[in-house]
CSV table of C-alpha atoms and ligand atoms in Angstrom, one decimal:
chain,number,residue,atom,x,y,z
A,4,MET,CA,210.9,-310.2,46.2
A,5,LYS,CA,213.6,-307.5,46.7
A,6,THR,CA,211.3,-304.8,45.3
A,7,TRP,CA,208.6,-305.8,47.8
A,8,ILE,CA,211.0,-305.4,50.6
A,9,LEU,CA,212.0,-302.0,49.3
A,10,VAL,CA,208.4,-300.9,48.9
A,11,PHE,CA,207.7,-302.1,52.5
A,12,LEU,CA,210.6,-300.2,53.9
A,13,ALA,CA,209.6,-297.1,52.0
A,14,ALA,CA,206.1,-297.3,53.3
A,15,LEU,CA,207.5,-297.8,56.8
A,16,ALA,CA,209.8,-294.7,56.4
A,17,VAL,CA,206.8,-292.6,55.1
A,18,GLY,CA,204.7,-293.8,58.0
A,19,THR,CA,207.2,-292.8,60.7
A,20,SER,CA,208.2,-289.5,59.1
A,21,ALA,CA,204.5,-288.6,58.7
A,22,GLN,CA,204.1,-289.2,62.4
A,23,CYS,CA,207.1,-287.3,63.6
A,24,PRO,CA,206.4,-283.6,62.7
A,25,CYS,CA,205.1,-281.6,65.7
A,26,GLU,CA,201.7,-280.4,64.6
A,27,THR,CA,201.3,-278.0,67.5
A,28,MET,CA,204.7,-276.3,67.2
A,29,LYS,CA,206.4,-275.3,64.0
A,30,TRP,CA,209.8,-274.5,65.6
A,31,ALA,CA,210.0,-278.0,67.2
A,32,THR,CA,212.9,-280.3,66.4
A,33,CYS,CA,211.8,-283.9,66.2
A,34,ASP,CA,213.8,-287.0,66.1
A,35,GLY,CA,213.9,-290.7,66.8
A,36,ASN,CA,211.6,-293.7,67.0
A,37,PRO,CA,209.4,-293.4,68.9
A,38,CYS,CA,209.3,-289.7,67.8
A,39,SER,CA,210.2,-287.1,70.4
A,40,CYS,CA,210.3,-283.4,70.0
A,41,PHE,CA,211.9,-280.5,71.7
A,42,LEU,CA,212.2,-276.7,71.5
A,43,MET,CA,215.4,-274.7,72.2
A,44,VAL,CA,214.7,-272.3,75.1
A,45,GLY,CA,218.3,-271.3,76.0
A,46,ASP,CA,221.9,-272.0,75.0
A,47,ASN,CA,222.0,-275.9,75.1
A,48,VAL,CA,218.7,-275.9,77.0
A,49,LYS,CA,216.1,-278.1,75.4
A,50,GLN,CA,212.4,-278.2,76.4
A,51,ASN,CA,210.7,-281.5,75.7
A,52,LEU,CA,207.3,-281.2,74.1
A,53,ASN,CA,204.1,-283.1,74.0
A,54,CYS,CA,203.0,-282.4,70.5
A,55,SER,CA,199.6,-284.1,70.9
A,56,THR,CA,198.4,-281.0,72.8
A,57,LEU,CA,198.9,-277.3,72.8
A,58,ILE,CA,202.4,-276.3,74.0
A,59,PRO,CA,202.2,-274.3,77.3
A,60,LYS,CA,202.5,-270.5,76.9
A,61,CYS,CA,205.4,-270.3,79.3
A,62,HIS,CA,207.5,-272.7,77.2
A,63,LEU,CA,206.5,-270.8,74.1
A,64,MET,CA,207.5,-267.4,75.5
A,65,LYS,CA,210.8,-268.8,76.6
A,66,ALA,CA,211.5,-270.1,73.1
A,67,GLU,CA,210.5,-266.8,71.5
A,68,MET,CA,212.9,-264.9,73.7
A,69,TYR,CA,215.6,-267.3,72.9
A,70,ARG,CA,214.9,-267.0,69.2
A,71,ALA,CA,214.8,-263.2,69.3
A,72,LYS,CA,218.1,-263.2,71.1
A,73,LYS,CA,219.6,-265.5,68.4
A,74,GLY,CA,218.1,-263.3,65.6
A,75,LEU,CA,215.8,-266.2,64.6
A,76,ASP,CA,212.4,-265.7,63.2
A,77,THR,CA,209.7,-265.2,65.9
A,78,ARG,CA,206.9,-264.1,63.6
A,79,THR,CA,204.7,-266.5,64.5
A,80,GLY,CA,184.2,-254.1,73.6
A,81,GLY,CA,185.9,-252.8,76.6
A,82,LYS,CA,186.7,-254.3,80.0
A,83,PRO,CA,184.4,-257.2,81.1
A,84,VAL,CA,184.7,-256.0,84.7
A,85,GLU,CA,186.6,-253.2,86.4
A,86,SER,CA,189.4,-255.5,87.5
A,87,ALA,CA,190.1,-256.8,84.0
A,88,PHE,CA,193.4,-255.8,82.5
A,89,VAL,CA,195.4,-256.1,79.3
A,90,ASP,CA,199.0,-257.2,78.8
A,91,ASN,CA,200.9,-253.9,78.3
A,92,ASP,CA,204.4,-255.4,79.0
A,93,GLY,CA,204.6,-257.8,76.2
A,94,ILE,CA,207.1,-260.6,76.1
A,95,TYR,CA,209.8,-261.5,78.7
A,96,ASP,CA,212.0,-264.5,79.4
A,97,PRO,CA,209.8,-266.4,81.9
A,98,ASP,CA,210.6,-268.9,84.6
A,99,CYS,CA,208.5,-272.0,84.1
A,100,GLU,CA,207.6,-274.9,86.3
A,101,ASN,CA,208.4,-278.3,84.8
A,102,ASN,CA,204.7,-278.8,83.9
A,103,GLY,CA,204.8,-275.6,81.8
A,104,LYS,CA,203.0,-273.3,84.4
A,105,PHE,CA,204.4,-269.9,85.1
A,106,LYS,CA,206.2,-269.3,88.3
A,107,ALA,CA,204.3,-266.7,90.3
A,108,LYS,CA,207.3,-264.4,90.5
A,109,GLN,CA,209.0,-263.3,87.3
A,110,CYS,CA,212.2,-261.2,86.9
A,111,ASN,CA,213.1,-261.4,83.2
A,112,ASN,CA,216.8,-262.1,84.2
A,113,THR,CA,217.0,-258.7,85.9
A,114,GLU,CA,216.9,-257.3,89.4
A,115,GLU,CA,213.4,-256.1,88.9
A,116,CYS,CA,210.6,-258.6,89.6
A,117,TRP,CA,206.8,-258.7,89.5
A,118,CYS,CA,204.0,-261.2,90.1
A,119,VAL,CA,202.0,-262.8,87.3
A,120,ASN,CA,198.8,-264.7,86.8
A,121,SER,CA,198.4,-268.1,85.3
A,122,ALA,CA,198.6,-266.5,81.9
A,123,GLY,CA,202.0,-265.0,82.7
A,124,VAL,CA,200.7,-261.5,82.7
A,125,ARG,CA,201.9,-259.0,85.3
A,126,ARG,CA,199.3,-258.3,88.0
A,127,THR,CA,201.4,-256.3,90.5
A,128,ASP,CA,203.7,-253.3,90.5
A,129,LYS,CA,207.3,-254.1,89.9
A,130,GLY,CA,209.6,-254.5,92.8
A,131,ASP,CA,213.1,-255.9,93.6
A,132,ARG,CA,214.3,-259.5,94.0
A,133,ASP,CA,212.8,-259.6,97.5
A,134,LEU,CA,209.3,-259.2,96.2
A,135,LYS,CA,206.9,-261.9,97.6
A,136,CYS,CA,204.4,-263.6,95.3
A,137,GLU,CA,202.4,-265.9,97.6
A,138,LYS,CA,200.9,-268.0,94.8
A,139,LEU,CA,200.1,-268.2,91.1
A,140,VAL,CA,196.7,-266.5,90.8
A,141,GLU,CA,194.4,-268.2,88.3
A,142,THR,CA,193.0,-266.4,85.3
A,143,TYR,CA,189.4,-267.7,85.1
A,144,TRP,CA,187.9,-265.4,82.5
A,145,LEU,CA,189.3,-264.2,79.2
A,146,ARG,CA,187.6,-261.7,76.9
A,147,LEU,CA,188.9,-262.0,73.3
A,148,GLN,CA,188.0,-259.0,71.2
A,149,LEU,CA,188.4,-259.9,67.6
A,150,THR,CA,187.9,-257.7,64.5
A,151,HIS,CA,187.2,-259.4,61.3
A,152,LYS,CA,188.1,-258.3,57.8
A,153,LYS,CA,185.5,-256.6,55.5
A,154,LEU,CA,182.9,-258.9,54.0
A,155,SER,CA,180.6,-258.5,51.0
A,156,ALA,CA,177.5,-259.8,52.8
A,157,PRO,CA,176.4,-259.2,56.4
A,158,VAL,CA,177.3,-261.8,59.1
A,159,ASP,CA,174.5,-264.0,60.4
A,160,ALA,CA,174.9,-263.0,64.0
A,161,SER,CA,172.5,-265.7,65.2
A,162,LYS,CA,174.9,-268.4,64.1
A,163,LEU,CA,178.0,-266.6,65.4
A,164,LYS,CA,178.3,-268.2,68.9
A,165,THR,CA,178.0,-271.8,67.7
A,166,ALA,CA,180.4,-271.1,64.8
A,167,ILE,CA,183.1,-269.5,67.0
A,168,ALA,CA,182.8,-272.2,69.7
A,169,GLU,CA,183.1,-274.9,67.0
A,170,ALA,CA,186.1,-273.2,65.3
A,171,ILE,CA,187.9,-272.8,68.7
A,172,HIS,CA,187.1,-276.4,69.6
A,173,LYS,CA,188.4,-277.8,66.3
A,174,ARG,CA,191.6,-275.7,66.1
A,175,TYR,CA,192.8,-275.6,69.7
A,176,ASP,CA,193.2,-279.2,70.8
A,177,ASN,CA,189.5,-279.9,71.3
A,178,PHE,CA,189.0,-276.9,73.5
A,179,ASN,CA,185.9,-277.3,75.7
A,180,LYS,CA,183.1,-275.6,73.8
A,181,ALA,CA,181.1,-275.1,77.0
A,182,LEU,CA,183.6,-272.6,78.2
A,183,VAL,CA,182.8,-270.3,75.3
A,184,LYS,CA,180.1,-268.6,77.4
A,185,GLU,CA,179.1,-265.6,75.4
A,186,VAL,CA,179.7,-264.1,71.9
A,187,GLU,CA,178.6,-260.5,71.1
A,188,TYR,CA,178.7,-258.9,67.7
A,189,ASP,CA,179.0,-255.3,66.5
A,190,PRO,CA,178.6,-255.2,62.7
A,191,GLU,CA,179.5,-251.6,62.4
A,192,ALA,CA,182.9,-252.1,64.1
A,193,ARG,CA,183.2,-255.7,62.7
A,194,LEU,CA,183.9,-256.6,66.4
A,195,ILE,CA,183.4,-260.0,67.9
A,196,VAL,CA,183.6,-260.2,71.6
A,197,VAL,CA,184.1,-263.7,72.9
A,198,ASP,CA,183.9,-264.5,76.7
A,199,VAL,CA,185.7,-267.6,77.7
A,200,LYS,CA,185.1,-268.4,81.3
A,201,LYS,CA,185.5,-271.3,83.7
A,202,ASP,CA,184.3,-271.7,87.3
A,203,ILE,CA,186.3,-270.0,90.0
A,204,GLY,CA,188.5,-272.7,91.6
A,205,ASP,CA,188.6,-274.8,88.4
A,206,HIS,CA,192.3,-275.2,87.9
A,207,MET,CA,192.0,-278.2,85.4
A,208,ASN,CA,190.7,-276.4,82.3
A,209,GLU,CA,193.4,-274.3,80.8
A,210,LEU,CA,192.3,-271.1,79.0
A,211,THR,CA,195.5,-269.3,78.4
A,212,HIS,CA,197.3,-271.6,76.0
A,213,MET,CA,194.4,-271.5,73.5
A,214,ALA,CA,194.3,-267.6,73.8
A,215,TYR,CA,198.1,-267.4,73.1
A,216,TYR,CA,197.8,-269.6,70.0
A,217,MET,CA,194.9,-267.4,68.9
A,218,GLU,CA,196.8,-264.2,69.5
A,219,LYS,CA,199.6,-265.5,67.3
A,220,ASP,CA,197.2,-266.7,64.7
A,221,VAL,CA,195.7,-263.2,64.3
A,222,LYS,CA,198.6,-260.9,65.0
A,223,VAL,CA,201.5,-262.7,63.4
A,224,LEU,CA,201.6,-266.2,62.0
A,225,PRO,CA,200.2,-269.5,63.4
A,226,LEU,CA,202.4,-271.4,65.8
A,227,PHE,CA,201.1,-274.7,64.3
A,228,LYS,CA,203.0,-276.5,61.7
A,229,ASN,CA,200.1,-276.0,59.3
A,230,GLN,CA,200.0,-272.3,58.5
A,231,ASP,CA,196.3,-272.0,57.8
A,232,LYS,CA,194.8,-269.1,59.6
A,233,PHE,CA,192.1,-269.1,62.3
A,234,ALA,CA,189.0,-268.4,60.2
A,235,PRO,CA,185.6,-269.5,61.5
A,236,THR,CA,182.9,-270.2,58.9
A,237,VAL,CA,179.5,-268.5,59.7
A,238,GLY,CA,176.6,-269.4,57.5
A,239,GLY,CA,178.8,-270.2,54.5
A,240,GLN,CA,181.0,-267.1,55.0
A,241,THR,CA,184.6,-267.3,56.2
A,242,LEU,CA,185.6,-264.7,58.7
A,243,GLU,CA,189.2,-263.7,58.5
A,244,MET,CA,190.5,-261.9,61.6
A,245,GLU,CA,192.7,-258.8,61.5
A,246,ASN,CA,193.0,-257.8,65.2
A,247,ILE,CA,192.7,-259.2,68.7
A,248,LEU,CA,192.8,-257.8,72.2
A,249,VAL,CA,192.8,-260.0,75.2
A,250,TYR,CA,191.5,-259.0,78.7
A,251,TYR,CA,192.4,-261.1,81.7
A,252,VAL,CA,190.2,-261.5,84.7
A,253,ASP,CA,191.9,-263.2,87.7
A,254,GLU,CA,190.3,-265.0,90.6
A,255,GLU,CA,191.7,-262.1,92.7
A,256,ALA,CA,191.9,-258.5,91.5
A,257,PRO,CA,195.3,-257.3,90.5
A,258,THR,CA,197.2,-254.9,92.8
A,259,PHE,CA,198.6,-252.3,90.5
A,260,THR,CA,198.7,-248.9,92.1
A,261,MET,CA,196.8,-246.2,90.2
A,262,LYS,CA,195.1,-249.0,88.2
A,263,ASN,CA,191.8,-247.1,88.4
A,264,LEU,CA,193.2,-243.8,87.2
A,265,SER,CA,192.5,-243.2,83.6
A,266,GLY,CA,194.8,-241.2,81.4
A,267,GLY,CA,192.7,-238.1,81.9
A,268,ILE,CA,193.0,-238.2,85.7
A,269,ILE,CA,196.7,-238.7,85.5
A,270,ALA,CA,197.0,-235.7,83.2
A,271,VAL,CA,195.0,-233.6,85.7
A,272,ILE,CA,197.4,-234.7,88.5
A,273,VAL,CA,200.4,-233.7,86.4
A,274,VAL,CA,198.9,-230.3,85.7
A,275,VAL,CA,198.2,-229.7,89.5
A,276,VAL,CA,201.7,-230.8,90.4
A,277,LEU,CA,203.2,-228.4,87.8
A,278,ALA,CA,201.0,-225.5,89.1
A,279,VAL,CA,202.2,-226.1,92.7
A,280,VAL,CA,205.8,-226.2,91.6
A,281,ALA,CA,205.3,-222.9,89.6
A,282,GLY,CA,203.7,-221.4,92.6
A,283,VAL,CA,206.6,-222.3,94.9
A,284,LEU,CA,209.1,-220.8,92.4
A,285,VAL,CA,207.1,-217.6,92.1
A,286,LEU,CA,207.1,-217.3,95.9
A,287,PHE,CA,210.8,-218.1,96.1
A,288,PHE,CA,211.8,-215.3,93.6
A,289,ALA,CA,209.4,-212.9,95.2
A,290,ARG,CA,211.0,-213.5,98.5
A,291,ARG,CA,214.5,-213.0,97.1
A,292,ARG,CA,213.6,-209.7,95.5
A,293,GLN,CA,212.1,-208.6,98.7
A,294,ASN,CA,215.3,-209.5,100.5
A,295,GLN,CA,217.4,-207.6,98.0
A,296,TYR,CA,215.2,-204.6,98.3
A,297,ASN,CA,215.5,-204.7,102.1
A,298,LYS,CA,219.3,-204.9,101.8
A,299,ALA,CA,219.4,-202.0,99.4
A,300,GLN,CA,217.2,-199.9,101.7
A,301,GLN,CA,219.6,-200.8,104.6
A,302,ARG,CA,222.6,-199.6,102.6
A,303,GLU,CA,220.9,-196.3,101.8
A,304,MET,CA,220.1,-195.8,105.4
A,305,ASP,CA,223.8,-196.6,106.3
A,306,ASN,CA,225.0,-194.0,103.8
A,307,MET,CA,222.8,-191.3,105.4
P,408,LIG,C1,200.3,-285.6,76.0
P,408,LIG,O1,199.1,-284.9,76.0
P,408,LIG,C2,198.0,-285.8,75.8
P,408,LIG,C3,196.8,-284.9,75.6
P,408,LIG,O2,196.6,-284.0,76.7
P,408,LIG,C4,197.9,-286.7,77.0
P,408,LIG,O3,196.8,-287.6,76.9
P,408,LIG,C5,199.2,-287.5,77.1
P,408,LIG,O4,199.2,-288.3,78.3
P,408,LIG,C6,200.4,-286.6,77.1
P,408,LIG,N1,201.6,-287.4,77.0
P,408,LIG,C7,202.7,-287.2,77.9
P,408,LIG,C8,203.9,-288.1,77.6
P,408,LIG,O5,202.6,-286.5,78.8
P,409,LIG,C1,212.8,-258.5,79.2
P,409,LIG,O1,214.1,-258.3,78.8
P,409,LIG,C2,214.3,-258.1,77.4
P,409,LIG,C3,215.8,-257.9,77.2
P,409,LIG,O2,216.5,-259.0,77.7
P,409,LIG,C4,213.5,-256.9,76.9
P,409,LIG,O3,213.7,-256.8,75.5
P,409,LIG,C5,212.1,-257.0,77.3
P,409,LIG,O4,211.4,-255.9,77.0
P,409,LIG,C6,211.9,-257.3,78.8
P,409,LIG,N1,210.5,-257.5,79.1
P,409,LIG,C7,209.9,-257.0,80.2
P,409,LIG,C8,208.4,-257.3,80.3
P,409,LIG,O5,210.5,-256.4,81.0
């Protein structure tokens, strides 16, 4: 009788502890019955998590900044349209809404602020604390440029789109396959271009959490408790990824100044500016020499 009770209690313990880990966030601390999980995002600041879905990017970035500060482990084909942009700034300590969305204005705890899109990526020039960000502009289109590792046999490109959509759906909280609109493949470059797109005005489907989890999967280590990598199977072959670049397309074009100037044009502008400065200097010294010459002449005349 006693042993039965012990076995029953043991089974109960296994049952609850198996339920408690947070599958979608390896840094989560979980406790209690019913199980609840949180993430440290500041000194004595806990962010409660819903581990049955992907954790919002804003909360993840906050946790990463906090972990970096604490010295904890944080390892975790071209523009689609002219207005697309990449995240050149990297990580900052974001201000989040309670529901995990980014606040439209971000300052990274400094006096310098900027406006972000729904993916938390800067879309304006930087300004001071008085900068106005009217609203959070939605990112409705993401282009994921993935490079896969070398394979022994060629990839069956005709099966690629279905396979990628399926892998994304399975791995990232049942992500809506219908939003994986287009997949292009360049075998030479081992490049897979995935366009994930929703309708303009659709603020229900969330694209950016999935993309952030995928970026971490490819660039560092999975954010999931399970450390298996993102590796779609295409026609019996497993594609391991080695690189990812994400382009963001917002419902409204970003307002960076000089955003349309390529490096080449900027270089030309610098050269022109330098030439003008050099010209001014030459004129200045020429004038001075002229003045000295005039003065010398004056003196000679006085002597005579
Ligand atoms: C957690 O997320 C799931 C899936 O999106 C949702 O159905 C559920 O209501 C959420 N739970 C809480 C407490 O918000
Ligand atoms: C935010 O601030 C941290 C230092 O507190 C810095 O390392 C990081 O580069 C900053 N990020 C941006 C985007 O300004």
